[in-house]
Amino acid sequence: MKTAFTRSRLARPLAPLALAAALAGCSLAPRYERPAAPIDAAYPSDAAYARDAPEKPDEPAAANIGWRDFFRDPLLQQLIAISLDNNRDLRRAALNVEAAQALYRIQRAEMLPNLSLAASGASERVPAELSATEAAYVGRRYDVAGVAAAWELDLWGRIRSLSDQALASYLALDETRIATQLSLVSEVANAYLTLRADQELLRLTNDTLAAQKHSYDLTAQLAAAGNSTQLDLRLAEITLRNAEANHAAYTRQAAKDRNALVLLLGQPLTPELSRQLDAATTLPDGIVPPDLPGGLPSELLTRRPDIRAAEQRLRGANASIGAARAAFLPAISLTGSAGTASASLDGLFDSGTRAWSFLPRITLPIFRGGSLLANLDVAHVQKRIEIANYEKAIQSAFREVADGLAGKRTLDEQIRSERLSVAASLDAYALAEQRFKEGMDDYLALLEAHRTLYGTQQILVRTRLTRLNNLIDLYKALGGGWTEHTVQSADGA
């Protein structure tokens, strides 16, 4: 009986703590439900989106194709690797993730008791008027608290909700870092191809300039012999000067393209890289795969890091509602210490100097001028804002993928037609030059034929660049570029 009675007495003071611990798992945050995706269940399928070949069942998703496997140019692979190590935007995104992780650890620590070791000493002179013995005295007190604890009981999940919010912020920034990497990979590839396209246009302009110089010299000889007019000579000179102006413009543009690439790399070009870029005077058509598996729109929710980041921000806003609701309810904090106390420093650890304190505290908000209700309203509004941001991210991703799919087939058809146009323009220019030399046509016909040829050649280079940029943007839109080598998906393994 004595043992049972003793256990009963010991259990009474522990009962409130057990109840508090049980309630600590409570949360007033609304149950999170992912909003429905405001997009169609499939991508558009009209004539612009016709596929050349069906997707293979074991084909890896575009998001799982590593950038080294997607980009087949060794020089581009080297440039991408350098940018991933040195780009300042990506470095800043990584540092933001580290800072958010530290903030999450700080907030999560609020859920645990704070333990510390404290020591203090105090001296006080009490005048006779205030002394119980009517004699002035000097009082001294020395304390050592071996354990000092402070803990707020998270009865309503306020601290847990704030911790969940900090975790969601950390995860959102980590997804943003991945999205930054995807953007960087595609930007480096686009900048590299733009440089090569402009250098091909510069080479084309050099050939045109040489041809115009030859044409001008020929026209001058004919004019001197009386077989051509001064008008033909002036038209030839105008064409020559235009070619010189185009040469200067493309030289300037190629230099600006290189500067843009250096900025993305985050470091100056080495002499070897500079030499390789100087030699890259053609635009490679087979640098990326011509086909990418589009998959289903619903797969974007898990493969696009920007969508995942938007959902994490939505989860954080949902947790903020729980913290705002809990602020209306009582807050209980426990503060205590155990140690020794003495009136003299040398007697601090003598027998009988044990001391302890226990200070429970409950706070119930009564009047805050409506700030608590306003804070809850703000939390609800912020959640609606994040829902809109999440839905907009999904819609933007859907549009980017649909645009990329529309360009796959139509750009290939456009390039085929433009190649035939260039071939026809070459034949027309050769015929016009022959007829001009034989005196059958004036210089105007030759000039028009050359303008047409030069224009179709420029258009073809730009369209080829647009096709490659479209494939790269589609690769990014499908979530590709986050890994270096291809990751086999679970359903395709």
Coordinates of N, CA and C in Angstrom, one line a residue, residues 192-321:
Y192 N 26.4 30.1 -76.2 CA 27.4 29.5 -77.1 C 27.0 29.3 -78.5
L193 N 25.7 28.9 -78.7 CA 25.2 28.7 -80.1 C 25.0 30.0 -80.7
T194 N 24.6 31.1 -80.0 CA 24.4 32.4 -80.6 C 25.8 32.9 -81.1
L195 N 26.8 32.7 -80.3 CA 28.1 33.1 -80.7 C 28.5 32.4 -82.0
R196 N 28.3 31.1 -82.0 CA 28.7 30.3 -83.2 C 27.8 30.7 -84.4
A197 N 26.6 31.1 -84.2 CA 25.7 31.5 -85.3 C 26.2 32.9 -85.8
D198 N 26.5 33.8 -84.9 CA 27.0 35.1 -85.4 C 28.4 35.0 -86.0
Q199 N 29.2 34.1 -85.6 CA 30.5 33.9 -86.2 C 30.3 33.2 -87.6
E200 N 29.3 32.4 -87.8 CA 29.0 31.9 -89.1 C 28.5 33.0 -90.0
L201 N 27.6 33.9 -89.5 CA 27.2 35.0 -90.2 C 28.3 35.9 -90.6
L202 N 29.3 36.1 -89.7 CA 30.5 36.9 -90.0 C 31.3 36.3 -91.1
R203 N 31.4 34.9 -91.0 CA 32.1 34.2 -92.1 C 31.4 34.4 -93.4
L204 N 30.1 34.3 -93.4 CA 29.3 34.5 -94.6 C 29.4 35.9 -95.1
T205 N 29.5 36.9 -94.2 CA 29.6 38.2 -94.6 C 31.0 38.5 -95.2
N206 N 32.0 37.8 -94.6 CA 33.4 37.9 -95.2 C 33.4 37.4 -96.7
D207 N 32.7 36.3 -96.9 CA 32.6 35.7 -98.3 C 31.9 36.7 -99.2
T208 N 30.8 37.3 -98.6 CA 30.0 38.2 -99.4 C 30.8 39.5 -99.7
L209 N 31.6 39.9 -98.7 CA 32.4 41.1 -98.9 C 33.5 40.9 -100.0
A210 N 34.0 39.7 -100.0 CA 35.0 39.4 -101.0 C 34.4 39.3 -102.4
A211 N 33.2 38.7 -102.5 CA 32.4 38.7 -103.7 C 32.1 40.1 -104.2
Q212 N 31.6 40.9 -103.3 CA 31.3 42.3 -103.7 C 32.5 43.1 -104.1
K213 N 33.6 42.8 -103.5 CA 34.8 43.5 -103.9 C 35.2 43.1 -105.3
H214 N 35.1 41.8 -105.6 CA 35.4 41.3 -106.9 C 34.4 41.9 -107.9
S215 N 33.1 41.9 -107.5 CA 32.1 42.5 -108.4 C 32.3 44.0 -108.7
Y216 N 32.8 44.7 -107.7 CA 33.0 46.1 -107.9 C 34.2 46.3 -108.8
D217 N 35.3 45.5 -108.6 CA 36.4 45.7 -109.5 C 36.1 45.3 -110.9
L218 N 35.2 44.3 -111.1 CA 34.8 43.9 -112.5 C 34.0 45.0 -113.1
T219 N 33.1 45.6 -112.3 CA 32.2 46.6 -112.9 C 33.1 47.9 -113.2
A220 N 34.1 48.2 -112.4 CA 34.9 49.3 -112.7 C 35.7 49.1 -114.0
Q221 N 36.2 47.8 -114.2 CA 36.9 47.5 -115.5 C 35.9 47.7 -116.7
L222 N 34.7 47.2 -116.5 CA 33.7 47.3 -117.6 C 33.4 48.7 -117.9
A223 N 33.3 49.5 -116.8 CA 32.9 50.9 -117.0 C 34.1 51.7 -117.7
A224 N 35.3 51.3 -117.3 CA 36.5 52.0 -118.0 C 36.6 51.6 -119.4
A225 N 36.1 50.4 -119.8 CA 36.1 50.0 -121.2 C 34.9 50.4 -122.0
G226 N 34.0 51.0 -121.3 CA 32.8 51.5 -121.9 C 31.7 50.5 -122.1
N227 N 31.9 49.3 -121.4 CA 30.9 48.2 -121.5 C 29.9 48.3 -120.3
S228 N 30.0 49.3 -119.4 CA 29.1 49.4 -118.3 C 28.9 50.9 -118.0
T229 N 27.8 51.2 -117.3 CA 27.5 52.6 -117.0 C 28.0 53.0 -115.7
Q230 N 28.1 54.3 -115.4 CA 28.5 54.8 -114.1 C 27.4 54.4 -113.1
L231 N 26.2 54.3 -113.5 CA 25.1 53.9 -112.5 C 25.4 52.5 -112.0
D232 N 25.8 51.6 -112.9 CA 26.2 50.2 -112.5 C 27.4 50.3 -111.5
L233 N 28.3 51.1 -111.8 CA 29.5 51.2 -110.9 C 29.1 51.8 -109.5
R234 N 28.2 52.8 -109.5 CA 27.8 53.3 -108.2 C 27.0 52.3 -107.4
L235 N 26.1 51.5 -108.1 CA 25.3 50.5 -107.4 C 26.2 49.4 -106.9
A236 N 27.3 49.0 -107.6 CA 28.3 48.1 -107.1 C 29.0 48.6 -105.9
E237 N 29.3 49.9 -105.9 CA 30.0 50.5 -104.7 C 29.0 50.5 -103.5
I238 N 27.8 50.8 -103.7 CA 26.8 50.8 -102.6 C 26.7 49.4 -102.0
T239 N 26.7 48.4 -102.8 CA 26.6 47.0 -102.3 C 27.9 46.7 -101.6
L240 N 29.0 47.1 -102.0 CA 30.3 46.9 -101.4 C 30.3 47.6 -100.0
R241 N 29.8 48.8 -99.9 CA 29.8 49.5 -98.6 C 28.9 48.9 -97.7
N242 N 27.7 48.4 -98.1 CA 26.8 47.7 -97.3 C 27.4 46.5 -96.7
A243 N 28.1 45.8 -97.5 CA 28.8 44.5 -97.1 C 29.9 44.9 -96.0
E244 N 30.6 46.0 -96.2 CA 31.5 46.4 -95.2 C 30.9 46.8 -93.9
A245 N 29.7 47.4 -94.0 CA 29.0 47.8 -92.7 C 28.5 46.5 -92.0
N246 N 28.0 45.6 -92.8 CA 27.5 44.3 -92.2 C 28.7 43.6 -91.5
H247 N 29.8 43.6 -92.1 CA 31.0 43.0 -91.5 C 31.3 43.6 -90.2
A248 N 31.3 44.9 -90.1 CA 31.6 45.6 -88.9 C 30.5 45.3 -87.8
A249 N 29.3 45.2 -88.2 CA 28.2 44.9 -87.3 C 28.3 43.5 -86.7
Y250 N 28.6 42.5 -87.6 CA 28.7 41.1 -87.1 C 30.0 40.9 -86.3
T251 N 31.0 41.7 -86.6 CA 32.2 41.6 -85.8 C 31.9 42.1 -84.3
R252 N 31.2 43.2 -84.3 CA 30.8 43.8 -83.0 C 29.9 42.8 -82.2
Q253 N 28.9 42.2 -82.9 CA 28.0 41.3 -82.3 C 28.7 40.1 -81.8
A254 N 29.6 39.5 -82.5 CA 30.3 38.3 -82.0 C 31.1 38.6 -80.8
A255 N 31.7 39.9 -80.7 CA 32.4 40.2 -79.5 C 31.5 40.4 -78.3
K256 N 30.3 40.9 -78.5 CA 29.3 41.0 -77.4 C 28.8 39.6 -77.0
D257 N 28.7 38.7 -78.0 CA 28.3 37.3 -77.6 C 29.3 36.7 -76.7
R258 N 30.6 36.9 -77.0 CA 31.6 36.3 -76.2 C 31.6 36.9 -74.8
N259 N 31.4 38.2 -74.7 CA 31.3 38.8 -73.4 C 30.2 38.3 -72.6
A260 N 29.0 38.0 -73.2 CA 27.9 37.4 -72.5 C 28.2 36.0 -72.0
L261 N 28.9 35.3 -72.8 CA 29.3 33.9 -72.5 C 30.3 34.0 -71.3
V262 N 31.2 34.9 -71.3 CA 32.2 35.0 -70.2 C 31.5 35.3 -68.9
L263 N 30.5 36.2 -69.0 CA 29.7 36.5 -67.8 C 29.0 35.3 -67.2
L264 N 28.5 34.5 -68.0 CA 27.8 33.3 -67.6 C 28.8 32.3 -67.0
L265 N 30.0 32.2 -67.6 CA 31.0 31.3 -67.1 C 31.5 31.7 -65.7
G266 N 31.6 33.0 -65.4 CA 32.0 33.5 -64.1 C 33.5 33.6 -64.0
Q267 N 34.2 33.4 -65.1 CA 35.7 33.5 -65.1 C 36.2 33.8 -66.5
P268 N 37.4 34.4 -66.6 CA 37.9 34.7 -68.0 C 38.1 33.5 -68.8
L269 N 38.1 33.6 -70.1 CA 38.4 32.5 -71.0 C 39.9 32.2 -70.9
T270 N 40.2 30.9 -70.9 CA 41.6 30.6 -71.0 C 42.1 30.7 -72.4
P271 N 43.4 30.8 -72.7 CA 43.8 30.9 -74.1 C 43.3 29.7 -75.0
E272 N 43.3 28.5 -74.4 CA 42.9 27.4 -75.1 C 41.4 27.5 -75.5
L273 N 40.5 27.9 -74.5 CA 39.1 28.0 -74.8 C 38.9 29.1 -75.8
S274 N 39.6 30.2 -75.7 CA 39.5 31.3 -76.7 C 39.9 30.9 -78.1
R275 N 40.9 30.0 -78.1 CA 41.3 29.5 -79.5 C 40.2 28.6 -80.0
Q276 N 39.6 27.8 -79.2 CA 38.6 26.9 -79.7 C 37.3 27.7 -80.1
L277 N 37.0 28.7 -79.4 CA 35.8 29.5 -79.8 C 36.1 30.3 -81.1
D278 N 37.3 30.7 -81.3 CA 37.7 31.4 -82.5 C 37.5 30.5 -83.7
A279 N 37.8 29.2 -83.5 CA 37.7 28.2 -84.6 C 36.3 27.7 -84.8
A280 N 35.4 28.1 -83.9 CA 34.0 27.6 -84.0 C 33.2 28.6 -84.9
T281 N 33.4 28.5 -86.2 CA 32.8 29.5 -87.1 C 31.6 28.9 -87.9
T282 N 31.1 27.8 -87.4 CA 29.9 27.2 -88.0 C 28.9 26.8 -86.9
L283 N 27.6 26.8 -87.2 CA 26.6 26.4 -86.3 C 26.3 24.9 -86.4
P284 N 26.6 24.1 -85.4 CA 26.4 22.7 -85.6 C 24.9 22.3 -85.4
D285 N 24.3 21.6 -86.4 CA 22.9 21.3 -86.3 C 22.6 20.1 -85.4
G286 N 23.5 19.2 -85.3 CA 23.3 18.0 -84.5 C 23.8 18.0 -83.1
I287 N 23.9 19.2 -82.5 CA 24.5 19.4 -81.2 C 23.6 18.8 -80.1
V288 N 22.2 18.8 -80.3 CA 21.3 18.2 -79.4 C 20.4 17.2 -80.1
P289 N 19.7 16.3 -79.3 CA 18.8 15.4 -79.9 C 17.7 16.1 -80.6
P290 N 17.2 15.6 -81.8 CA 16.1 16.3 -82.5 C 14.8 16.1 -81.8
D291 N 14.6 15.0 -81.0 CA 13.3 14.7 -80.4 C 13.5 14.5 -78.9
L292 N 12.5 15.0 -78.2 CA 12.4 14.9 -76.7 C 11.1 14.4 -76.4
P293 N 11.0 13.4 -75.4 CA 9.7 12.9 -74.9 C 9.0 14.0 -74.1
G294 N 7.8 14.4 -74.6 CA 7.0 15.5 -73.9 C 6.4 15.0 -72.6
G295 N 5.9 13.7 -72.6 CA 5.2 13.2 -71.4 C 3.8 13.8 -71.3
L296 N 3.3 13.8 -70.1 CA 2.0 14.4 -69.7 C 2.2 15.7 -68.9
P297 N 1.2 16.6 -69.1 CA 1.3 17.9 -68.3 C 1.4 17.6 -66.8
S298 N 0.7 16.6 -66.3 CA 0.7 16.3 -64.9 C 2.1 16.0 -64.3
E299 N 3.0 15.5 -65.2 CA 4.3 15.2 -64.8 C 5.2 16.4 -64.5
L300 N 4.7 17.6 -65.0 CA 5.5 18.8 -64.7 C 5.5 19.1 -63.2
L301 N 4.4 18.7 -62.5 CA 4.3 19.0 -61.1 C 5.5 18.5 -60.3
T302 N 6.0 17.4 -60.7 CA 7.1 16.8 -60.0 C 8.5 17.0 -60.7
R303 N 8.5 17.4 -61.9 CA 9.8 17.5 -62.6 C 10.2 18.9 -62.8
R304 N 9.4 19.9 -62.6 CA 9.8 21.3 -62.7 C 10.1 21.8 -61.3
P305 N 11.4 22.2 -61.1 CA 11.7 22.8 -59.8 C 11.0 24.1 -59.4
D306 N 10.7 24.9 -60.4 CA 10.0 26.1 -60.1 C 8.6 25.9 -59.6
I307 N 8.0 24.8 -60.1 CA 6.6 24.4 -59.6 C 6.7 23.8 -58.2
R308 N 7.8 23.0 -58.0 CA 7.9 22.5 -56.6 C 8.3 23.6 -55.6
A309 N 9.0 24.6 -56.1 CA 9.3 25.7 -55.2 C 8.0 26.5 -54.8
A310 N 7.2 26.7 -55.8 CA 5.9 27.4 -55.6 C 5.0 26.6 -54.6
E311 N 5.0 25.3 -54.7 CA 4.2 24.5 -53.8 C 4.8 24.5 -52.4
Q312 N 6.1 24.6 -52.3 CA 6.7 24.7 -50.9 C 6.3 26.0 -50.3
R313 N 6.3 27.1 -51.1 CA 5.9 28.4 -50.6 C 4.4 28.4 -50.1
L314 N 3.6 27.6 -50.9 CA 2.2 27.5 -50.5 C 2.1 26.7 -49.2
R315 N 2.9 25.7 -49.0 CA 2.9 24.9 -47.8 C 3.3 25.8 -46.6
G316 N 4.3 26.7 -46.8 CA 4.7 27.6 -45.8 C 3.6 28.6 -45.4
A317 N 2.9 29.1 -46.4 CA 1.7 30.0 -46.1 C 0.6 29.2 -45.4
N318 N 0.4 28.0 -45.7 CA -0.6 27.2 -45.0 C -0.2 27.0 -43.5
A319 N 1.1 26.8 -43.2 CA 1.6 26.7 -41.9 C 1.5 28.0 -41.1
S320 N 1.6 29.1 -41.8 CA 1.5 30.4 -41.2 C 0.1 30.6 -40.6
I321 N -0.9 30.0 -41.2 CA -2.2 30.1 -40.7 C -2.3 29.5 -39.3

